[in-house]
Short mmCIF file of C-alpha atoms and ligand atoms in Angstrom, two decimals:
data_model
loop_
_atom_site.label_atom_id
_atom_site.label_comp_id
_atom_site.label_asym_id
_atom_site.label_seq_id
_atom_site.Cartn_x
_atom_site.Cartn_y
_atom_site.Cartn_z
CA MET A 1 13.01 8.04 0.21
CA ARG A 2 12.27 6.32 3.73
CA LYS A 3 8.75 6.85 4.48
CA ILE A 4 6.04 5.26 6.80
CA SER A 5 2.13 4.71 5.59
CA PRO A 6 0.85 4.05 8.18
CA SER A 7 -2.05 1.22 7.63
CA VAL A 8 -5.26 2.02 9.58
CA LEU A 9 -7.10 -1.33 9.28
CA ASN A 10 -6.60 -1.93 12.96
CA VAL A 11 -8.16 1.56 14.31
CA ASP A 12 -11.85 1.58 16.12
CA LYS A 13 -13.80 3.35 14.08
CA GLU A 14 -14.75 6.38 15.96
CA LYS A 15 -11.19 6.78 16.23
CA LEU A 16 -10.30 6.73 12.62
CA VAL A 17 -10.01 10.57 12.37
CA PRO A 18 -8.09 11.55 15.26
CA TYR A 19 -5.72 8.69 15.01
CA ILE A 20 -5.34 9.97 11.23
CA ASN A 21 -5.13 13.96 11.85
CA LYS A 22 -2.51 13.22 14.93
CA LEU A 23 -0.51 11.38 12.22
CA ILE A 24 -0.52 14.72 9.59
CA GLU A 25 0.40 16.44 12.30
CA TRP A 26 3.23 14.43 13.47
CA ASN A 27 4.28 15.01 10.45
CA VAL A 28 3.28 11.19 8.56
CA THR A 29 2.32 12.14 4.37
CA ASN A 30 0.96 8.70 3.71
CA VAL A 31 -1.41 7.01 4.92
CA HIS A 32 -2.44 3.16 3.40
CA TYR A 33 -5.91 2.93 3.39
CA ASP A 34 -6.82 -1.18 2.74
CA VAL A 35 -10.22 -1.89 0.70
CA MET A 36 -11.43 -5.62 1.05
CA ASP A 37 -14.16 -7.83 -1.36
CA ASN A 38 -14.46 -10.62 0.81
CA ILE A 39 -13.68 -12.53 -2.46
CA PHE A 40 -10.45 -12.18 -2.80
CA VAL A 41 -9.47 -12.43 0.62
CA PRO A 42 -11.59 -13.25 3.10
CA ASN A 43 -12.47 -9.94 4.85
CA VAL A 44 -13.65 -6.57 4.06
CA ALA A 45 -11.86 -3.72 5.37
CA LEU A 46 -12.89 -0.05 4.54
CA GLN A 47 -16.10 1.16 2.75
CA TYR A 48 -15.74 3.73 0.34
CA LYS A 49 -18.54 5.88 2.83
CA GLU A 50 -15.94 5.55 5.25
CA ILE A 51 -13.06 6.45 2.85
CA GLU A 52 -15.55 9.59 2.02
CA MET A 53 -15.43 11.19 5.10
CA ILE A 54 -12.17 10.80 6.20
CA LYS A 55 -10.94 12.34 2.51
CA LYS A 56 -13.97 15.23 4.01
CA GLU A 57 -12.80 15.39 7.88
CA CYS A 58 -9.20 14.85 8.11
CA LEU A 59 -5.72 17.38 7.14
CA LYS A 60 -4.90 17.36 3.46
CA HIS A 61 -2.00 13.52 3.21
CA THR A 62 -1.61 11.09 0.49
CA MET A 63 -4.26 8.46 0.67
CA ASP A 64 -2.28 4.97 -0.72
CA ILE A 65 -5.26 2.34 -1.09
CA HIS A 66 -5.06 -0.56 -1.33
CA LEU A 67 -7.07 -2.93 -3.37
CA MET A 68 -7.70 -6.80 -2.44
CA VAL A 69 -10.46 -6.72 -4.87
CA LYS A 70 -11.17 -9.42 -8.13
CA ASP A 71 -13.79 -6.72 -9.59
CA VAL A 72 -10.44 -5.03 -10.72
CA PHE A 73 -12.71 -2.67 -12.81
CA GLY A 74 -15.42 -2.17 -10.90
CA TYR A 75 -13.32 -0.78 -8.08
CA TYR A 76 -11.42 1.66 -10.12
CA LYS A 77 -14.17 3.37 -11.41
CA MET A 78 -15.04 4.23 -7.39
CA TYR A 79 -12.02 5.33 -5.73
CA LYS A 80 -10.03 6.68 -8.91
CA ASP A 81 -11.08 10.20 -8.25
CA ILE A 82 -10.46 9.93 -4.34
CA GLY A 83 -7.23 7.96 -4.08
CA ASP A 84 -4.41 9.21 -5.03
CA ILE A 85 -2.44 6.36 -5.67
CA LEU A 86 -4.38 2.96 -6.63
CA THR A 87 -3.05 -0.46 -5.76
CA PHE A 88 -4.50 -3.17 -7.29
CA HIS A 89 -2.96 -7.01 -6.18
CA PHE A 90 -1.69 -8.94 -10.06
CA GLU A 91 -2.90 -11.85 -9.10
CA ALA A 92 -6.79 -10.49 -9.16
CA MET A 93 -6.64 -10.48 -12.82
CA SER A 94 -5.23 -11.57 -16.02
CA GLN A 95 -2.15 -10.54 -18.06
CA GLU A 96 -5.18 -9.51 -20.43
CA ASP A 97 -6.94 -6.80 -17.70
CA LEU A 98 -3.72 -6.07 -16.14
CA GLN A 99 -2.61 -4.23 -19.83
CA HIS A 100 -6.58 -2.80 -19.63
CA LEU A 101 -6.46 -1.30 -16.61
CA ILE A 102 -3.23 0.09 -17.35
CA ALA A 103 -4.28 2.22 -20.84
CA LYS A 104 -7.70 2.93 -17.94
CA ALA A 105 -5.08 4.79 -15.91
CA ARG A 106 -2.89 6.00 -18.04
CA HIS A 107 -5.61 8.17 -20.34
CA ASP A 108 -7.32 8.67 -16.37
CA ASN A 109 -4.16 10.60 -15.43
CA VAL A 110 -4.56 7.46 -12.19
CA LYS A 111 -1.27 6.37 -10.23
CA LEU A 112 -1.15 2.73 -11.03
CA GLY A 113 0.49 0.68 -8.14
CA LEU A 114 0.82 -3.57 -8.84
CA ALA A 115 0.55 -5.59 -5.28
CA ILE A 116 2.60 -9.10 -4.81
CA SER A 117 1.18 -11.63 -2.32
CA PRO A 118 3.53 -13.80 -0.81
CA GLU A 119 4.33 -16.51 -3.57
CA THR A 120 3.47 -14.53 -6.44
CA ASN A 121 7.58 -14.56 -8.31
CA VAL A 122 8.41 -10.75 -8.49
CA GLU A 123 9.28 -10.81 -11.60
CA VAL A 124 6.20 -11.32 -13.31
CA ILE A 125 5.95 -7.41 -12.25
CA ARG A 126 9.11 -6.44 -14.93
CA PRO A 127 7.03 -6.23 -18.12
CA TYR A 128 4.73 -3.92 -16.08
CA LEU A 129 7.18 -1.44 -14.42
CA LYS A 130 7.44 1.37 -16.44
CA TYR A 131 3.79 1.74 -16.43
CA LEU A 132 3.15 1.86 -12.57
CA SER A 133 4.50 4.51 -9.76
CA LEU A 134 4.18 1.54 -7.43
CA VAL A 135 4.55 -1.34 -6.63
CA LEU A 136 3.89 -3.11 -3.19
CA ILE A 137 5.42 -6.59 -2.30
CA MET A 138 3.10 -7.65 0.51
CA SER A 139 5.04 -9.50 3.63
CA VAL A 140 1.91 -10.93 4.64
CA LYS A 141 -0.66 -12.93 3.48
CA PRO A 142 -2.99 -10.05 2.17
CA GLY A 143 -5.98 -10.83 3.98
CA PHE A 144 -5.69 -9.59 8.19
CA GLY A 145 -3.52 -7.27 10.52
CA GLY A 146 -1.41 -8.76 12.97
CA GLN A 147 0.71 -11.21 10.89
CA LYS A 148 3.78 -12.03 11.40
CA PHE A 149 6.26 -10.55 8.71
CA ILE A 150 7.79 -13.76 6.23
CA ASP A 151 11.11 -12.87 5.90
CA ALA A 152 11.65 -14.32 1.90
CA SER A 153 9.77 -10.72 1.46
CA TYR A 154 14.09 -8.88 2.04
CA ASP A 155 15.37 -10.47 -1.18
CA LYS A 156 12.22 -9.54 -3.83
CA VAL A 157 12.76 -5.54 -1.84
CA PHE A 158 16.46 -5.90 -3.22
CA ALA A 159 16.00 -7.16 -6.49
CA LEU A 160 12.52 -5.26 -7.66
CA LYS A 161 15.79 -2.46 -6.68
CA ARG A 162 17.33 -4.10 -9.40
CA MET A 163 14.82 -4.11 -11.80
CA ILE A 164 14.09 -0.42 -11.36
CA GLN A 165 17.63 1.01 -11.55
CA GLU A 166 17.72 -1.25 -14.64
CA GLU A 167 14.35 0.78 -15.95
CA LYS A 168 15.29 3.88 -15.04
CA LYS A 169 12.45 5.73 -14.14
CA GLU A 170 11.09 5.96 -10.11
CA ILE A 171 9.02 4.19 -8.78
CA ILE A 172 7.69 3.95 -5.10
CA ILE A 173 9.02 0.28 -3.72
CA GLN A 174 6.23 -0.42 -0.26
CA ILE A 175 6.06 -2.77 1.58
CA ASP A 176 3.05 -4.53 3.51
CA GLY A 177 2.51 -7.04 6.58
CA GLY A 178 4.03 -7.24 9.96
CA VAL A 179 6.18 -4.20 10.03
CA LYS A 180 7.25 -4.09 13.15
CA LEU A 181 9.83 -1.63 15.26
CA ASP A 182 12.84 -4.61 14.60
CA ASN A 183 12.46 -5.33 11.10
CA ILE A 184 11.77 -1.30 9.47
CA LYS A 185 15.36 -1.24 9.00
CA TYR A 186 16.02 -3.96 6.77
CA CYS A 187 13.56 -3.02 5.21
CA PHE A 188 14.54 0.19 4.14
CA ASP A 189 18.30 -0.93 3.23
CA ALA A 190 16.69 -3.50 0.88
CA GLY A 191 15.03 -1.16 -1.41
CA VAL A 192 11.52 -0.17 0.98
CA ASP A 193 11.18 3.89 0.21
CA LEU A 194 6.97 3.53 1.48
CA ALA A 195 6.72 1.02 4.50
CA VAL A 196 3.17 0.16 5.66
CA VAL A 197 3.55 0.38 10.02
CA GLY A 198 -0.22 -0.98 11.20
CA SER A 199 -1.20 -3.01 14.28
CA PHE A 200 2.73 -2.45 15.78
CA LEU A 201 1.14 1.56 15.28
CA VAL A 202 -2.28 1.28 16.50
CA GLU A 203 -0.31 -0.92 19.60
CA ASN A 204 2.92 1.40 19.54
CA PHE A 205 0.69 5.00 18.99
CA SER A 206 3.12 7.75 19.77
CA GLU A 207 4.89 10.36 18.12
CA GLU A 208 8.65 8.74 19.75
CA ILE A 209 8.15 5.92 18.27
CA ILE A 210 7.32 7.49 14.71
CA LYS A 211 10.66 8.77 14.55
CA LYS A 212 12.47 5.82 16.15
CA LEU A 213 10.59 3.37 13.20
CA LEU A 214 12.35 6.09 10.61
CA LYS A 215 15.73 6.61 12.37
C1 DX5 B 1 -3.20 -6.58 5.31
C2 DX5 B 1 -3.31 -5.61 4.58
C3 DX5 B 1 -2.17 -4.71 5.25
C4 DX5 B 1 -2.92 -5.20 7.16
C5 DX5 B 1 -0.85 -4.94 7.66
O1 DX5 B 1 -3.55 -7.61 4.21
O2 DX5 B 1 -2.34 -4.79 3.39
O3 DX5 B 1 -2.57 -3.01 5.08
O4 DX5 B 1 -3.22 -4.07 7.61
O5 DX5 B 1 -0.87 -4.79 8.94
P1 DX5 B 1 -0.02 -5.03 9.84
O6 DX5 B 1 1.09 -4.08 9.57
O7 DX5 B 1 -0.95 -5.00 11.33
O8 DX5 B 1 0.72 -6.22 9.52
ZN1 ZN B 2 -2.59 -3.28 2.77
#
């Protein structure tokens, strides 16, 4: 699978609905929603009310929610019925909490993703892989859009791809941060299924660019 999941973090609030609807008209199936708590990362992003409004007002699409938050269980409860895939950070919780979160998601039939920050070794994912729907490799430090892609991320994607093949399970590999026209092909070639594209698409918003990103 080679798809994009545009991040709307840097879209003006009043333009969110038309921006998302345009994406869907252009056959984009996934949109990436960043949620931040100003604790796990020093920033805030979309609020629950805004995501609720988007779900109500926008054309139907897969909502992948990237939760950069410390209170994993509080946010899980809040978002479990609104998002299609909920992705939390490995670094935000203890191993015990992660096991507990996995059990909850299995019980509730919620698709769970796990994100790792640039400083985290991809091997930490291995024991949990079979319970996940998605793994998100952060290619920038989480918290802000518009940062430069960290090249070491390609090797992490390669390694993850191998791990997933060994597990013989369908798990989406997502990459997030600094993805642009000049590096997306390398991401896909390394094994990425779903590339988050934030500020690059906000600055170059056209159907042609989307086609080029997927070429
Ligand atoms: C950063 C967020 C990203 C961000 C990506 O912490 O997780 O989703 O919006 O934006 P760009 O593509 O501009 O790096
Ligand atoms: Zn994100």
